[in-house]
């Protein structure tokens, strides 16, 4: 009965999650999880399966969840683990893929006129605006998964380094490294694609 | 702080993962350095573009599918 559970919770100082609360708490995150799943699997059908499987696992494990803590991060952890175990395992690719080193401000330096002394903010932003969203998505998708996932978690979902470390289950230092290298590599890919498809011109 | 230092710390600055003192140093440099300020604004804009491009609505049937599998 609800009253008994509530008083038990108060006595323990812990609000034990109730499965009947699951839908109300967890369902609002389906779009966010689907977005992430789509960028992980790069396939709408697999993304739907991945999200469905995530919710099922989350529901079954919900009694372990401490209400009031970060449900979204908890769901993302299940999503990420499921993705790595189910879809990545199939590929048998090496764990740490090497990513080329890319300089800071890679894209910024190439979208403007290239003259640092008279950089006009709006010129670079203007060119950026011309690049279609599909090209941005392609650049994200072109990152190896180990780098793509932290970038998604930080830049699309706004998780902190600490949260990302917990979601992906690596040390914070590793998160920062993958994030920074991933973002720079993303900029290079974005520039390459935009160049190929004629959205930006060559800079000397 | 020189422009190279600033550029290499921009991500952490934008991520708001710096100590207060580090943050003050970067802010001060940005205020005094138009090119770096331009780079900062661009990086913020790029991040917005990434977020916009990668946010999808869940397909309409997905929520139903999930609810059904939970009810089973």
Short mmCIF file of C-alpha atoms in Angstrom, two decimals:
data_model
loop_
_atom_site.label_atom_id
_atom_site.label_comp_id
_atom_site.label_asym_id
_atom_site.label_seq_id
_atom_site.Cartn_x
_atom_site.Cartn_y
_atom_site.Cartn_z
CA UNK A 1 0.00 0.00 0.00
CA UNK A 2 1.21 3.47 -0.76
CA UNK A 3 1.16 4.69 2.83
CA UNK A 4 3.25 1.81 4.05
CA UNK A 5 5.78 2.34 1.31
CA UNK A 6 5.95 6.05 1.99
CA UNK A 7 6.53 5.60 5.69
CA UNK A 8 9.17 2.96 5.00
CA UNK A 9 10.84 5.45 2.67
CA UNK A 10 10.84 8.13 5.33
CA UNK A 11 12.24 5.76 7.95
CA UNK A 12 15.04 4.71 5.61
CA UNK A 13 15.65 8.28 4.46
CA UNK A 14 15.35 7.00 0.91
CA UNK A 15 12.54 7.28 -1.57
CA UNK A 16 12.40 3.83 -3.07
CA UNK A 17 11.21 3.99 -6.63
CA UNK A 18 7.78 2.66 -7.40
CA UNK A 19 7.21 1.06 -10.78
CA UNK A 20 3.95 2.91 -11.20
CA UNK A 21 5.96 6.13 -11.22
CA UNK A 22 8.22 4.89 -14.00
CA UNK A 23 6.11 6.01 -16.96
CA UNK A 24 5.54 9.50 -15.55
CA UNK A 25 9.23 9.99 -14.78
CA UNK A 26 10.88 8.20 -17.68
CA UNK A 27 8.62 8.64 -20.72
CA UNK A 28 9.35 12.39 -21.13
CA UNK A 29 12.90 11.42 -22.15
CA UNK A 30 12.02 9.28 -25.17
CA UNK A 31 12.85 11.95 -27.76
CA UNK A 32 16.18 12.76 -26.18
CA UNK A 33 17.10 9.09 -25.93
CA UNK A 34 15.92 8.45 -29.47
CA UNK A 35 18.09 11.33 -30.73
CA UNK A 36 21.14 9.84 -29.03
CA UNK A 37 20.28 6.32 -30.17
CA UNK A 38 19.95 7.53 -33.77
CA UNK A 39 23.42 9.08 -33.68
CA UNK A 40 24.84 5.94 -32.07
CA UNK A 41 23.30 3.38 -34.41
CA UNK A 42 22.97 5.69 -37.44
CA UNK A 43 19.85 3.75 -38.38
CA UNK A 44 16.26 4.73 -37.40
CA UNK A 45 15.05 1.16 -37.02
CA UNK A 46 17.97 0.13 -34.79
CA UNK A 47 17.56 3.36 -32.84
CA UNK A 48 13.93 2.53 -32.04
CA UNK A 49 14.88 -0.99 -30.97
CA UNK A 50 17.69 0.38 -28.82
CA UNK A 51 15.39 2.86 -27.07
CA UNK A 52 12.72 0.25 -26.50
CA UNK A 53 15.27 -2.16 -25.03
CA UNK A 54 16.62 0.63 -22.84
CA UNK A 55 13.20 1.40 -21.40
CA UNK A 56 12.54 -2.25 -20.73
CA UNK A 57 15.84 -2.64 -18.85
CA UNK A 58 15.26 0.60 -16.99
CA UNK A 59 11.78 -0.50 -15.95
CA UNK A 60 13.07 -3.82 -14.65
CA UNK A 61 15.87 -2.11 -12.73
CA UNK A 62 13.74 0.79 -11.54
CA UNK A 63 13.51 -0.40 -7.95
CA UNK A 64 17.25 0.20 -7.68
CA UNK A 65 16.89 3.77 -8.82
CA UNK A 66 17.04 6.43 -6.13
CA UNK A 67 14.30 8.96 -6.91
CA UNK A 68 15.66 12.48 -6.78
CA UNK A 69 18.97 11.50 -8.36
CA UNK A 70 19.63 12.07 -12.03
CA UNK A 71 17.15 9.88 -13.88
CA UNK A 72 18.20 11.15 -17.28
CA UNK A 73 21.86 10.23 -16.69
CA UNK A 74 20.73 6.84 -15.39
CA UNK A 75 18.68 6.20 -18.53
CA UNK A 76 21.56 7.32 -20.72
CA UNK A 77 23.86 4.94 -18.93
CA UNK A 78 21.57 2.05 -19.73
CA UNK A 79 21.24 3.25 -23.33
CA UNK A 80 25.02 3.58 -23.78
CA UNK A 81 25.80 0.21 -22.18
CA UNK A 82 23.14 -1.50 -24.27
CA UNK A 83 24.47 0.12 -27.42
CA UNK A 84 28.06 -0.87 -26.69
CA UNK A 85 27.16 -4.43 -25.70
CA UNK A 86 24.63 -5.09 -28.45
CA UNK A 87 25.67 -3.11 -31.50
CA UNK A 88 29.33 -2.50 -31.00
CA UNK A 89 30.04 -6.09 -30.11
CA UNK A 90 28.85 -7.15 -33.55
CA UNK A 91 31.46 -5.04 -35.25
CA UNK A 92 34.54 -6.40 -33.48
CA UNK A 93 36.45 -3.20 -34.08
CA UNK A 94 39.40 -2.25 -31.83
CA UNK A 95 38.46 -0.62 -28.58
CA UNK A 96 40.40 2.58 -28.94
CA UNK A 97 40.28 3.91 -32.44
CA UNK A 98 43.00 6.33 -33.29
CA UNK A 99 41.84 9.82 -34.15
CA UNK A 100 44.00 12.29 -35.97
CA UNK A 101 45.22 15.37 -34.08
CA UNK A 102 43.41 18.51 -35.09
CA UNK A 103 44.41 22.04 -34.05
CA UNK A 104 42.30 24.30 -31.86
CA UNK A 105 39.78 26.57 -33.58
CA UNK A 106 40.06 24.46 -36.73
CA UNK A 107 36.73 25.47 -38.24
CA UNK A 108 36.79 29.07 -37.06
CA UNK A 109 40.13 29.64 -38.76
CA UNK A 110 38.87 28.26 -42.06
CA UNK A 111 35.48 29.83 -42.36
CA UNK A 112 36.65 33.41 -42.10
CA UNK A 113 38.93 35.25 -44.46
CA UNK A 114 41.88 33.78 -42.58
CA UNK A 115 43.20 37.12 -41.35
CA UNK A 116 43.27 36.99 -37.57
CA UNK A 117 43.84 40.71 -37.24
CA UNK A 118 40.49 41.70 -38.58
CA UNK A 119 38.23 38.78 -37.80
CA UNK A 120 34.62 39.73 -38.05
CA UNK A 121 32.50 37.53 -35.86
CA UNK A 122 29.56 37.46 -38.18
CA UNK A 123 31.45 36.26 -41.26
CA UNK A 124 32.26 32.87 -39.77
CA UNK A 125 28.85 32.50 -38.17
CA UNK A 126 27.23 33.40 -41.49
CA UNK A 127 29.06 30.64 -43.32
CA UNK A 128 28.22 28.21 -40.53
CA UNK A 129 24.54 29.03 -40.95
CA UNK A 130 24.70 28.07 -44.61
CA UNK A 131 25.81 24.53 -43.81
CA UNK A 132 22.70 22.30 -43.74
CA UNK A 133 21.88 20.35 -40.61
CA UNK A 134 22.23 17.10 -42.55
CA UNK A 135 25.90 17.91 -43.15
CA UNK A 136 26.41 18.57 -39.43
CA UNK A 137 24.79 15.21 -38.65
CA UNK A 138 27.01 13.48 -41.21
CA UNK A 139 30.08 14.99 -39.56
CA UNK A 140 28.95 13.76 -36.14
CA UNK A 141 28.18 10.31 -37.55
CA UNK A 142 31.64 10.16 -39.13
CA UNK A 143 33.30 10.20 -35.70
CA UNK A 144 34.29 6.85 -34.22
CA UNK A 145 31.77 5.83 -31.55
CA UNK A 146 34.19 6.27 -28.63
CA UNK A 147 34.48 9.94 -29.50
CA UNK A 148 31.01 10.48 -30.88
CA UNK A 149 29.26 9.39 -27.68
CA UNK A 150 30.95 11.89 -25.30
CA UNK A 151 30.40 14.67 -27.85
CA UNK A 152 26.69 13.83 -28.03
CA UNK A 153 26.39 13.66 -24.26
CA UNK A 154 28.10 17.02 -23.78
CA UNK A 155 27.02 19.07 -26.77
CA UNK A 156 23.52 17.78 -27.40
CA UNK A 157 22.44 16.83 -23.89
CA UNK A 158 24.59 19.13 -21.78
CA UNK A 159 25.83 16.52 -19.32
CA UNK A 160 28.77 17.50 -17.13
CA UNK A 161 32.15 15.76 -17.38
CA UNK A 162 31.37 13.91 -14.17
CA UNK A 163 27.99 12.74 -15.49
CA UNK A 164 29.55 11.63 -18.76
CA UNK A 165 32.21 9.72 -16.83
CA UNK A 166 29.45 7.87 -14.98
CA UNK A 167 27.40 7.24 -18.10
CA UNK A 168 30.29 5.88 -20.15
CA UNK A 169 32.10 4.40 -17.13
CA UNK A 170 35.54 5.90 -17.78
CA UNK A 171 37.64 8.34 -15.70
CA UNK A 172 36.94 12.07 -16.06
CA UNK A 173 40.37 12.59 -17.66
CA UNK A 174 39.43 10.15 -20.40
CA UNK A 175 36.13 11.97 -20.92
CA UNK A 176 37.92 15.29 -21.33
CA UNK A 177 40.44 13.83 -23.74
CA UNK A 178 37.84 12.10 -25.92
CA UNK A 179 35.60 15.12 -25.81
CA UNK A 180 38.23 17.62 -26.81
CA UNK A 181 39.75 15.42 -29.49
CA UNK A 182 36.30 14.40 -30.72
CA UNK A 183 35.11 17.99 -31.02
CA UNK A 184 38.19 19.05 -32.95
CA UNK A 185 37.92 16.04 -35.25
CA UNK A 186 34.23 16.88 -35.73
CA UNK A 187 35.22 20.36 -36.88
CA UNK A 188 37.63 18.92 -39.42
CA UNK A 189 35.01 16.50 -40.76
CA UNK A 190 32.44 19.27 -40.90
CA UNK A 191 34.83 21.42 -42.86
CA UNK A 192 35.77 18.59 -45.22
CA UNK A 193 32.13 17.73 -45.93
CA UNK A 194 31.11 21.38 -46.35
CA UNK A 195 34.01 21.85 -48.74
CA UNK A 196 33.18 18.72 -50.77
CA UNK A 197 29.58 19.73 -51.10
CA UNK A 198 30.28 23.34 -51.98
CA UNK A 199 29.05 25.13 -48.86
CA UNK A 200 32.43 26.68 -48.19
CA UNK A 201 35.29 27.67 -50.44
CA UNK A 202 38.97 26.95 -50.06
CA UNK A 203 40.95 29.24 -47.78
CA UNK A 204 44.65 29.77 -48.42
CA UNK B 1 47.34 34.47 -20.78
CA UNK B 2 48.15 34.45 -24.48
CA UNK B 3 45.80 33.62 -27.33
CA UNK B 4 47.16 30.07 -27.68
CA UNK B 5 46.39 29.31 -24.03
CA UNK B 6 42.95 30.79 -24.43
CA UNK B 7 42.18 28.77 -27.55
CA UNK B 8 43.26 25.54 -25.87
CA UNK B 9 41.01 26.24 -22.87
CA UNK B 10 37.90 27.39 -24.70
CA UNK B 11 36.13 24.04 -24.57
CA UNK B 12 36.53 23.75 -20.80
CA UNK B 13 35.46 27.37 -20.41
CA UNK B 14 32.32 26.90 -22.48
CA UNK B 15 31.62 23.62 -20.67
CA UNK B 16 31.69 25.60 -17.40
CA UNK B 17 34.09 23.07 -15.91
CA UNK B 18 36.72 25.56 -14.77
CA UNK B 19 37.57 26.80 -11.34
CA UNK B 20 36.45 30.34 -10.57
CA UNK B 21 39.97 31.72 -10.92
CA UNK B 22 40.60 30.01 -14.26
CA UNK B 23 37.28 31.31 -15.48
CA UNK B 24 38.14 34.86 -14.49
CA UNK B 25 41.45 34.64 -16.37
CA UNK B 26 39.78 33.46 -19.56
CA UNK B 27 36.95 36.02 -19.28
CA UNK B 28 39.48 38.78 -18.83
CA UNK B 29 41.40 37.70 -21.92
CA UNK B 30 38.22 37.49 -24.01
CA UNK B 31 37.22 41.00 -22.96
CA UNK B 32 40.57 42.36 -24.13
CA UNK B 33 41.06 40.28 -27.27
CA UNK B 34 38.57 40.66 -30.14
CA UNK B 35 39.89 37.71 -32.21
CA UNK B 36 39.58 35.34 -29.25
CA UNK B 37 36.19 36.78 -28.40
CA UNK B 38 35.20 36.05 -32.00
CA UNK B 39 36.49 32.49 -31.70
CA UNK B 40 34.56 32.03 -28.45
CA UNK B 41 31.31 33.30 -29.96
CA UNK B 42 31.81 31.02 -32.94
CA UNK B 43 32.41 27.95 -30.78
CA UNK B 44 29.20 28.68 -28.86
CA UNK B 45 27.32 29.06 -32.13
CA UNK B 46 28.79 25.83 -33.50
CA UNK B 47 27.65 23.97 -30.42
CA UNK B 48 24.14 25.34 -30.90
CA UNK B 49 24.21 24.10 -34.50
CA UNK B 50 25.24 20.64 -33.39
CA UNK B 51 22.48 20.53 -30.81
CA UNK B 52 19.85 21.70 -33.29
CA UNK B 53 21.01 19.24 -35.93
CA UNK B 54 21.03 16.26 -33.58
CA UNK B 55 17.76 16.78 -31.71
CA UNK B 56 15.02 14.59 -33.10
CA UNK B 57 11.45 13.93 -32.12
CA UNK B 58 10.80 10.32 -31.25
CA UNK B 59 8.72 8.72 -34.02
CA UNK B 60 5.02 8.80 -33.03
CA UNK B 61 4.67 5.05 -32.67
CA UNK B 62 7.75 4.66 -30.47
CA UNK B 63 6.10 5.83 -27.26
CA UNK B 64 3.25 3.39 -27.85
CA UNK B 65 5.65 0.55 -28.56
CA UNK B 66 7.50 1.26 -25.34
CA UNK B 67 4.34 1.44 -23.26
CA UNK B 68 3.10 -1.82 -24.75
CA UNK B 69 6.32 -3.66 -24.00
CA UNK B 70 6.30 -2.35 -20.42
CA UNK B 71 2.75 -3.57 -19.93
CA UNK B 72 3.64 -7.09 -21.06
#
